[in-house]
Amino acid sequence: MNTQTIVARDTSAVAIDAGQIARSAERRLGISGYLACFYGIVWREVLRYLHQRERFFSALVRPLIWLFIFAAGFRQTLGVSIIPPYESYVLYEEFIAPGLIGMILLFNAMQSSLSMVYDRETGAMRTLLVSPFPRSFLLLSKLLGGVSVALLQVYAFLLVAWFWEIRPPTITEVKLFTMFDPQPWLASVIGSVKDPIVYSVFSIPDVMQTTVGYITVIPALLLAGLMLGSLALFMSSVIKQLENFAGVMNFVIFPMFFASSALYPLWRIREASPLLYEICRLNPFTYAVELIRFGFHGQVDTTSLLVVLGCTTVFLSAAIFAYNPSKGLIARRGGPGGSA
Amino acid sequence: MTVTAVTPPDATTAKSAAALVVNGVSHHFGDKKVLDNVSLAVPQGAFVVLLGLNGAGKSTLFSLVTRLYDNVSGEIVIRGFDVRRRPSQALQKLGVVFQSRTLDSDLSLLQNLKYHAALHGFRGKDATERALHALSVVGLGERAHERVRALSGGQARRVEIARSLMHRPDLLLLDEATVGLDIGSRESVVKIVRGLVETQRLGVLWATHLMDEVKAGDYVVVLHKGRVLFTGDVPSFLHTTGEQTVVAAFRTITGTNPLEEAA
């Protein structure tokens, strides 16, 4: 009795129409199948988030403490001069609001990464990865699910901030321009323009001018969320154990947040420490914050846009490689959740 | 000691007919060889027990069959589709119950199943109907709207089985599905899966280190330290080893005592 015998017995009992199976597979893996899969993954992320009220409140409390306590204390000691995109002096709270939104996106991304490491350790990640859809599509969908949750958190923060009278400025027109002062190596690629060059302008109807900032910032939030989420996705493949995640706080979240333009304008940092200024300009999070800051003013800083897009591409490619079943880091190590 | 060498299945008959064919698969993690030239087959409508102690390579084999990572040598074919070359088609024919619990405890049974339906391209009414039907198959149709958190371990296992059936697979893999369950729950889970083999002609690969789960009519594949030592039915297993029980036969063929190793 061997395998041959078993198989031979079965052959007579079951006739397979391989073509029929293939046709059925094609139908299910068509565009509607992809849409269903994408919708399902995003829906689950949002649903899980809504079920975890503690996570919602803790995510909200962190930036609000910074806004209400830290910013209030610094208001009197730190003046913010008129730098683009601001057209007048602004309160410190108003200045750091985009940075705190960046903080929400950063923490949310890292929390997603944490949950992915946990899912990998417990094996829950397997249910996602055994889907018949391409793994890159599954990971991108999961990433967008995480970004959707982050956007919910951001708008909850903005709602509270609105009552604190931290609101987007009145916008009369949407501008696409370049003004940022990038690193020399980056400037050689995309050019360096220290004075704003406006490429195009779109007028905003009167009735929308006070609220349109909430809408114009959405693309910036999505892109910044995708960049940070991609980084977190890659990190989730690199981190071997959940315990190692504490290191992420010290070596990724805090340095990224503090060595950026989230809390202080870059010119202030340059005055204090030229070295720190250079570090801030190398930090992708700086560009994410600036993209959001300009987004609230209905403006697109193309340097930040290009840096964020470039970093997203690099991080996402690294993450997809790491989760690749034949080449990736997971395969070499025996994950996700895998053991002999 | 390899008692029965596995004959490589014929490409034109076995690969298209069998639910699963694993042929000459080896796998390393770094320098450690965890699977060594493993071959086995699961026909449609057969209950195949993959017997092995902890660390035998069962979970690694499952990881390769489910394409969590690719096999570097040999081939794995599900209903005629090579897992490495045509993963989408192969994975559509596959249902899996992993060793670890993989349900979202904060979501309801129905929500968990609808998520899985989405991962296979189903949504809306179709997904809901499939989920409710699968839950009724495992006897939990009435509890569709309860949270998973409220279920016992055995019930949660049954939900995972329901989840693995939603896309109507031809092959069902279960990795230590009864570990941690009480006797009643174990019997319930085994009964459901054996019922599926009869009623839906599913091919089932049931990985376990619990020898008492092997029944007289089952096919057995003994995996030990990454190598297949025996494939065949239970009478052949006992006859070849000259033993009276599966435990004794296992002990003879592997040179280990499963009761001590399990303890």
XYZ file of C-alpha atoms in Angstrom:
603
model
C 0.000 0.000 0.000
C 1.544 3.283 -0.984
C 0.607 6.667 -2.316
C 0.208 5.349 -5.815
C -2.539 3.036 -4.672
C -4.393 5.758 -2.867
C -4.293 8.065 -5.839
C -5.305 5.409 -8.318
C -8.430 4.629 -6.311
C -9.386 8.256 -6.292
C -8.875 8.847 -9.995
C -11.783 6.650 -10.908
C -14.060 8.252 -8.367
C -13.567 11.921 -9.103
C -13.318 13.437 -12.498
C -12.035 16.974 -12.592
C -12.730 19.544 -15.196
C -9.552 21.581 -14.813
C -10.839 24.134 -17.276
C -13.958 24.687 -15.195
C -11.880 25.236 -12.082
C -9.673 27.706 -13.902
C -12.665 29.636 -15.252
C -14.229 29.783 -11.794
C -10.916 31.004 -10.391
C -10.665 33.746 -12.972
C -14.161 35.003 -12.157
C -13.473 35.200 -8.461
C -10.101 36.844 -8.967
C -11.500 39.466 -11.353
C -11.891 43.159 -10.562
C -14.966 42.599 -8.382
C -13.025 40.000 -6.392
C -10.162 42.432 -5.841
C -12.622 45.119 -4.759
C -14.332 42.714 -2.362
C -10.994 41.709 -0.881
C -9.811 45.303 -0.515
C -13.097 46.399 1.009
C -13.069 43.416 3.390
C -9.566 44.125 4.692
C -10.203 47.846 5.206
C -13.604 47.129 6.784
C -12.041 44.721 9.269
C -9.354 47.206 10.285
C -11.951 49.907 10.904
C -14.285 47.486 12.679
C -11.528 46.283 14.988
C -10.622 49.862 15.745
C -14.209 50.790 16.570
C -14.399 47.819 18.941
C -11.292 48.930 20.781
C -12.457 52.120 22.474
C -9.407 52.257 24.734
C -7.198 52.423 21.667
C -9.312 55.263 20.281
C -9.104 57.326 23.455
C -5.423 56.697 24.089
C -4.634 57.677 20.520
C -6.622 60.853 21.020
C -5.318 61.766 24.459
C -1.640 61.714 23.473
C -1.712 64.574 20.929
C -4.289 66.476 22.983
C -1.936 66.510 25.970
C 0.727 67.950 23.735
C -1.699 70.495 22.377
C -3.255 71.586 25.663
C -0.268 71.357 28.008
C 2.991 71.373 26.091
C 1.955 73.916 23.469
C 0.249 76.162 26.015
C 3.443 76.257 28.044
C 5.639 76.961 25.057
C 3.364 79.568 23.568
C 4.966 82.360 25.559
C 8.543 81.218 25.146
C 8.659 80.267 21.497
C 7.735 82.767 18.807
C 7.037 81.535 15.324
C 7.894 84.045 12.644
C 6.087 84.312 9.371
C 7.282 81.405 7.252
C 5.411 79.696 4.474
C 2.700 78.544 4.432
C 1.730 81.017 7.182
C 0.884 84.521 6.084
C 0.765 86.031 9.564
C 2.066 85.261 13.033
C 0.425 82.147 14.409
C -0.051 80.739 17.864
C 2.326 77.934 18.762
C -0.645 75.558 19.098
C -1.535 76.273 15.521
C 2.047 75.638 14.438
C 2.374 72.256 16.096
C -1.079 70.954 15.103
C 0.269 69.444 11.817
C 3.157 67.943 13.777
C 0.734 66.367 16.238
C -1.285 64.987 13.345
C 1.974 63.532 12.068
C 2.402 62.066 15.544
C -1.025 60.402 15.323
C -0.091 58.903 11.958
C 3.308 57.801 13.269
C 1.953 56.131 16.402
C -0.891 54.546 14.501
C 1.513 53.131 11.931
C 3.770 51.748 14.634
C 0.779 50.306 16.474
C -0.248 48.566 13.245
C 3.289 47.246 13.005
C 3.070 46.026 16.590
C -0.204 44.260 15.893
C 1.325 42.662 12.796
C 4.260 41.329 14.812
C 1.738 39.999 17.308
C -0.363 38.494 14.507
C 2.756 36.927 13.093
C 3.714 35.422 16.411
C 0.235 34.070 17.065
C -0.299 32.969 13.483
C -3.247 35.283 12.721
C -1.242 36.852 9.897
C -1.502 33.528 8.094
C -5.213 33.924 7.467
C -4.430 37.037 5.451
C -1.469 35.599 3.598
C -3.199 32.401 2.438
C -5.703 34.436 0.462
C -5.455 33.647 -3.258
C -4.891 37.302 -4.108
C -1.318 38.540 -4.703
C 0.556 39.181 -1.512
C 1.584 42.697 -2.544
C -2.108 43.549 -3.011
C -2.989 42.077 0.390
C -0.248 44.037 2.131
C -1.193 47.260 0.349
C -4.839 46.741 1.310
C -3.874 46.160 4.929
C -1.756 49.274 4.789
C -4.668 51.327 3.459
C -6.874 49.836 6.170
C -4.419 51.125 8.764
C -4.336 54.535 7.099
C -8.157 54.675 7.156
C -8.082 54.102 10.904
C -5.420 56.786 11.267
C -7.603 59.254 9.349
C -10.487 58.586 11.734
C -8.155 59.402 14.616
C -6.879 62.541 12.914
C -10.376 63.909 12.342
C -11.388 63.092 15.917
C -8.350 65.128 17.013
C -9.261 67.955 14.637
C -12.788 68.002 16.033
C -11.500 68.497 19.571
C -8.951 71.016 18.326
C -11.762 72.937 16.619
C -13.372 73.580 20.002
C -9.935 74.798 21.175
C -10.101 77.203 18.241
C -7.276 75.484 16.396
C -8.725 75.496 12.912
C -7.482 75.513 9.322
C -6.962 78.991 7.869
C -9.360 80.652 5.499
C -8.273 79.603 2.044
C -9.145 81.588 -1.029
C -7.100 79.568 -3.475
C -5.266 76.235 -3.722
C -1.620 76.518 -4.750
C 0.842 74.054 -6.143
C 4.399 75.245 -5.660
C 7.939 74.534 -4.523
C 9.759 76.363 -1.790
C 11.398 73.833 0.477
C 15.148 73.850 0.976
C 16.223 70.242 0.515
C 19.506 68.491 1.214
C 22.172 69.126 -1.448
C 21.971 65.529 -2.704
C 18.223 65.821 -3.034
C 18.479 69.273 -4.593
C 20.687 67.842 -7.309
C 17.859 65.477 -8.212
C 14.760 67.597 -7.857
C 16.193 71.121 -7.770
C 16.351 73.625 -4.944
C 14.096 76.640 -4.748
C 14.270 78.809 -1.677
C 11.719 81.360 -2.845
C 8.295 80.004 -3.635
C 7.498 79.434 -7.264
C 3.792 79.052 -7.771
C 2.916 76.657 -10.540
C -0.838 76.805 -10.540
C -3.714 78.308 -8.569
C -7.302 77.158 -8.111
C -9.879 79.558 -6.636
C -12.114 78.406 -3.764
C -15.786 79.491 -3.546
C -16.572 81.845 -0.625
C -18.766 79.402 1.286
C -16.005 76.808 1.501
C -13.081 79.048 2.365
C -13.146 78.454 6.134
C -13.552 74.691 5.977
C -11.813 73.653 2.787
C -8.535 73.080 4.694
C -10.091 69.967 6.185
C -10.503 68.635 2.646
C -7.309 69.868 1.019
C -5.264 68.151 3.727
C -6.725 64.700 2.944
C -4.269 63.801 0.135
C -1.386 64.885 2.389
C -2.724 62.748 5.249
C -3.124 59.754 2.956
C 0.377 60.056 1.549
C 2.008 60.675 4.928
C 0.017 57.771 6.409
C 1.074 55.503 3.548
C 4.724 56.421 3.965
C 4.745 55.775 7.708
C 2.573 52.672 7.319
C 4.970 51.263 4.705
C 7.882 51.840 7.049
C 5.977 50.108 9.855
C 5.037 47.206 7.568
C 8.677 46.701 6.698
C 9.649 46.901 10.358
C 7.058 44.291 11.261
C 8.911 41.858 9.031
C 12.302 42.743 10.502
C 11.343 42.576 14.173
C 11.744 39.010 15.315
C 9.853 39.146 18.571
C 7.234 41.277 20.177
C 9.602 42.103 23.030
C 11.912 43.865 20.582
C 9.198 46.375 19.901
C 10.159 48.480 22.914
C 13.308 49.327 20.947
C 11.136 50.722 18.199
C 9.858 53.383 20.583
C 13.375 54.490 21.454
C 15.045 54.124 18.093
C 12.280 54.989 15.631
C 9.290 56.856 17.037
C 11.009 59.331 19.345
C 13.932 60.228 17.048
C 11.608 60.569 14.064
C 9.229 62.804 15.959
C 11.673 65.024 17.791
C 14.247 65.383 14.994
C 11.712 66.921 12.649
C 9.815 70.123 12.012
C 6.856 68.818 14.066
C 7.569 70.902 17.176
C 9.832 73.698 15.969
C 10.383 75.423 12.653
C 13.560 74.292 10.929
C 15.132 77.737 10.984
C 14.874 77.709 14.753
C 16.551 74.315 14.881
C 19.338 75.543 12.584
C 20.027 78.415 14.955
C 20.312 76.004 17.877
C 22.224 73.179 16.205
C 23.314 72.989 12.558
C 23.883 69.259 12.960
C 20.354 68.666 14.229
C 19.081 70.784 11.371
C 20.810 68.489 8.877
C 19.393 65.441 10.652
C 15.919 66.954 10.490
C 16.317 67.506 6.769
C 17.261 63.856 6.321
C 14.236 62.704 8.301
C 11.318 61.672 6.056
C 8.909 62.531 8.872
C 9.852 66.223 8.461
C 8.580 66.118 4.893
C 5.402 64.308 5.955
C 4.692 67.049 8.519
C 5.402 69.804 6.011
C 3.138 68.135 3.462
C 0.335 68.164 6.048
C 1.124 71.742 7.135
C 0.918 73.014 3.566
C -2.102 70.813 2.894
C -4.096 72.653 5.566
C -3.368 75.848 3.678
C -4.493 74.417 0.378
C -0.929 74.292 -0.854
C 1.292 71.534 -2.168
C 4.987 71.729 -1.431
C 6.338 69.612 -4.251
C 9.662 68.866 -2.548
C 7.873 67.309 0.408
C 5.514 65.564 -1.978
C 8.382 64.004 -3.920
C 10.274 62.958 -0.798
C 7.166 61.365 0.717
C 6.318 59.591 -2.539
C 9.913 58.401 -2.931
C 10.158 57.134 0.646
C 6.776 55.398 0.350
C 7.985 53.593 -2.772
C 11.212 52.489 -1.094
C 9.597 51.386 2.197
C 6.709 49.601 0.493
C 9.018 47.780 -1.908
C 11.155 46.672 1.044
C 8.065 45.448 2.917
C 6.739 43.531 -0.083
C 10.169 41.980 -0.575
C 10.347 41.009 3.089
C 6.968 39.245 2.869
C 7.756 37.637 -0.493
C 7.275 33.886 0.001
C 10.317 32.914 -2.033
C 12.892 35.619 -1.278
C 11.794 37.531 1.765
C 13.052 37.831 5.283
C 10.059 35.962 6.675
C 10.778 32.921 4.501
C 14.392 32.739 5.616
C 13.450 32.881 9.257
C 10.507 30.547 9.249
C 7.653 32.977 9.881
C 5.040 34.297 10.004
C 4.321 32.439 13.110
C 6.026 29.562 11.524
C 7.950 26.963 13.351
C 8.922 23.440 12.616
C 14.059 3.707 8.914
C 11.867 4.254 5.890
C 9.374 1.446 5.759
C 7.468 2.342 2.649
C 8.958 4.535 -0.013
C 6.456 6.899 -1.561
C 6.058 6.369 -5.240
C 6.029 9.712 -7.037
C 2.495 10.188 -8.357
C 1.996 10.133 -12.050
C 1.801 13.632 -13.461
C -1.251 13.158 -15.622
C -3.455 11.257 -13.199
C -2.426 11.848 -9.629
C -1.711 15.566 -9.805
C -5.022 16.459 -11.388
C -7.082 13.996 -9.380
C -5.624 14.241 -5.893
C -6.550 17.049 -3.555
C -2.876 17.372 -2.673
C 0.353 15.955 -3.986
C 3.627 16.736 -2.239
C 6.550 15.399 -4.192
C 10.191 15.419 -3.089
C 9.952 18.576 -0.967
C 12.925 19.633 1.145
C 13.303 22.810 3.167
C 15.999 24.500 5.226
C 16.003 27.277 7.774
C 19.560 28.488 7.542
C 21.739 25.408 7.964
C 18.979 23.398 9.591
C 17.192 20.947 7.341
C 13.607 20.739 8.556
C 12.105 18.734 5.684
C 13.997 16.089 3.759
C 12.574 14.830 0.461
C 8.990 14.656 1.733
C 6.392 13.043 -0.536
C 2.748 12.302 0.180
C -0.670 12.508 -1.413
C -4.182 13.293 -0.217
C -6.906 11.977 -2.551
C -10.364 13.548 -2.755
C -12.610 12.088 -0.092
C -9.766 10.727 2.022
C -8.844 11.426 5.621
C -5.047 11.368 5.816
C -3.415 11.645 9.226
C 0.001 13.281 9.282
C 1.498 11.751 12.389
C 4.517 13.336 13.963
C 5.844 14.541 17.254
C 6.389 18.202 18.018
C 9.219 19.468 15.845
C 8.752 16.764 13.202
C 8.222 19.382 10.486
C 4.416 19.290 10.261
C 3.941 23.034 10.622
C 6.727 23.761 8.150
C 5.104 21.432 5.652
C 1.807 23.268 6.185
C 3.565 26.589 5.680
C 4.887 25.378 2.350
C 1.529 23.961 1.229
C -0.189 27.244 2.132
C 2.652 29.173 0.429
C 3.535 31.200 3.446
C 6.939 30.643 1.948
C 7.963 28.850 -1.196
C 9.332 25.360 -1.403
C 12.815 25.505 -2.852
C 12.945 21.917 -4.018
C 10.284 19.449 -5.086
C 6.703 20.358 -5.942
C 3.391 20.861 -4.194
C 0.248 20.477 -6.281
C -3.301 21.225 -5.113
C -6.010 19.889 -7.439
C -3.660 20.069 -10.372
C -2.291 23.541 -9.640
C 1.332 23.922 -8.618
C 1.447 26.115 -5.514
C 4.578 27.936 -6.610
C 3.653 28.487 -10.246
C -0.099 29.078 -9.918
C -0.594 30.120 -6.297
C -3.915 31.902 -6.786
C -5.655 28.903 -8.327
C -4.074 26.506 -5.848
C -4.970 28.557 -2.765
C -8.573 28.877 -3.902
C -8.948 25.130 -3.538
C -7.454 25.109 -0.063
C -8.985 25.561 3.381
C -6.752 25.748 6.445
C -7.177 25.517 10.195
C -3.918 26.612 11.761
C -2.520 25.356 15.008
C -2.814 28.711 16.732
C -6.124 30.504 17.200
C -6.616 33.015 14.417
C -10.083 34.444 15.016
C -10.678 38.050 15.979
C -12.130 37.788 19.459
C -13.608 41.315 19.347
C -15.644 40.575 16.240
C -18.730 38.395 15.887
C -18.655 34.956 14.297
C -20.359 36.341 11.214
C -17.944 39.275 10.951
C -14.974 36.939 11.203
C -16.338 34.749 8.458
C -17.277 37.644 6.222
C -13.724 38.917 6.489
C -12.485 35.552 5.332
C -15.057 35.567 2.513
C -13.663 38.921 1.379
C -10.152 37.459 1.334
C -11.490 35.010 -1.227
C -13.290 37.641 -3.281
C -16.846 37.257 -1.935
C -18.899 40.089 -0.510
C -22.416 41.239 0.297
C -25.277 38.779 0.317
C -23.173 35.995 -1.159
C -20.613 36.299 1.648
C -23.314 36.393 4.339
C -25.096 33.327 2.938
C -21.851 31.388 2.717
C -20.950 32.355 6.278
C -24.322 31.358 7.716
C -24.298 28.091 5.812
C -20.773 27.235 6.988
C -21.727 28.047 10.586
C -24.785 25.802 10.337
C -22.552 22.968 9.076
C -20.547 23.125 12.305
C -23.663 23.605 14.444
C -23.161 27.252 15.338
C -25.655 28.913 13.022
C -27.666 30.248 15.965
C -24.695 32.109 17.396
C -23.628 33.984 14.275
C -23.968 37.407 15.885
C -22.166 36.609 19.125
C -18.621 37.715 19.693
C -15.928 35.069 19.390
C -14.801 36.016 22.899
C -17.943 34.333 24.255
C -17.101 30.947 22.729
C -15.352 27.993 24.318
C -12.115 26.673 22.799
C -13.921 23.856 21.035
C -16.577 26.170 19.623
C -13.920 28.575 18.369
C -12.239 25.661 16.615
C -15.530 24.807 14.946
C -15.819 28.417 13.754
C -12.339 28.116 12.271
C -13.429 24.972 10.468
C -16.515 26.806 9.202
C -14.270 29.616 8.036
C -12.047 27.237 6.142
C -15.082 25.812 4.302
C -16.612 29.076 3.124
C -14.948 29.204 -0.258
C -15.799 25.514 -0.841
C -12.286 24.090 -0.977
C -11.332 20.619 -2.157
C -8.524 20.229 0.352
C -8.676 20.917 4.072
C -5.529 21.179 6.160
C -5.811 21.015 9.940
C -2.720 21.528 12.049
C -3.098 20.080 15.550
C -6.732 21.162 15.493
C -7.671 19.436 18.732
C -4.757 20.476 20.908
C -5.920 22.147 24.093
C -9.522 20.953 23.772
C -11.395 18.811 26.276
C -12.525 15.322 25.275
C -16.035 16.381 24.317
C -14.808 19.236 22.120
C -12.168 17.025 20.533
C -14.745 14.430 19.584
C -17.040 17.095 18.208
C -14.316 18.614 16.018
C -13.127 15.233 14.738
C -16.697 14.155 14.003
C -17.395 17.283 11.989
C -14.248 16.931 9.901
C -14.774 13.215 9.274
C -18.353 14.022 8.287
C -17.087 16.528 5.721
C -14.918 13.862 4.141
C -17.974 11.685 3.639
C -20.564 14.263 2.685
C -18.482 16.724 0.683
C -15.674 14.410 -0.435
C -13.085 16.791 0.895
C -9.508 15.644 1.004
C -8.324 16.175 4.576
C -4.757 16.299 5.834
C -4.985 16.089 9.596
C -1.681 16.805 11.345
C -1.469 15.574 14.900
C 0.808 14.048 17.483
C -2.176 12.451 19.262
C -2.133 8.794 18.241
C -5.651 8.071 19.487
C -7.052 10.250 16.699
C -6.079 7.643 14.108
C -8.972 5.353 13.109
C -8.817 2.003 11.362
C -9.875 3.296 7.936
C -7.479 6.250 7.828
C -4.399 6.715 5.751
C -1.307 7.479 7.778
C 1.795 9.456 6.908
C 4.490 9.300 9.579
C 6.754 12.342 9.581
C 9.761 12.213 11.866
C 12.642 14.681 12.012
C 11.659 16.065 8.625
C 11.486 12.708 6.856
C 8.507 10.583 5.833
C 9.002 7.137 7.368
C 5.738 5.548 6.330
C 2.713 6.142 4.094
C -0.192 3.782 3.868
C -3.361 2.690 5.620
C -3.581 1.691 9.257
C -3.620 -2.127 8.711
C -0.464 -1.796 6.595
C 1.105 0.350 9.291
C 0.444 -2.278 11.929
C 1.382 -5.166 9.655
C 4.656 -3.589 8.515
C 5.780 -2.846 12.037
C 4.402 -6.052 13.502
C 2.618 -4.153 16.240
C -0.952 -4.237 17.561
C -1.550 -0.533 18.168
C -0.777 2.709 16.369
C 1.205 3.958 19.372
C 3.395 0.877 19.364
C 3.807 1.002 15.593
C 4.814 4.637 15.805
C 7.300 3.842 18.550
C 8.828 1.059 16.499
C 9.117 3.032 13.315
C 10.537 6.199 14.859
C 12.443 4.681 17.745
C 10.754 7.113 20.131
C 7.999 6.912 22.666
C 5.210 9.294 21.665
C 3.713 9.238 25.157
C 6.978 10.395 26.738
C 7.695 12.931 23.965
C 4.206 14.368 24.193
C 4.563 14.692 27.932
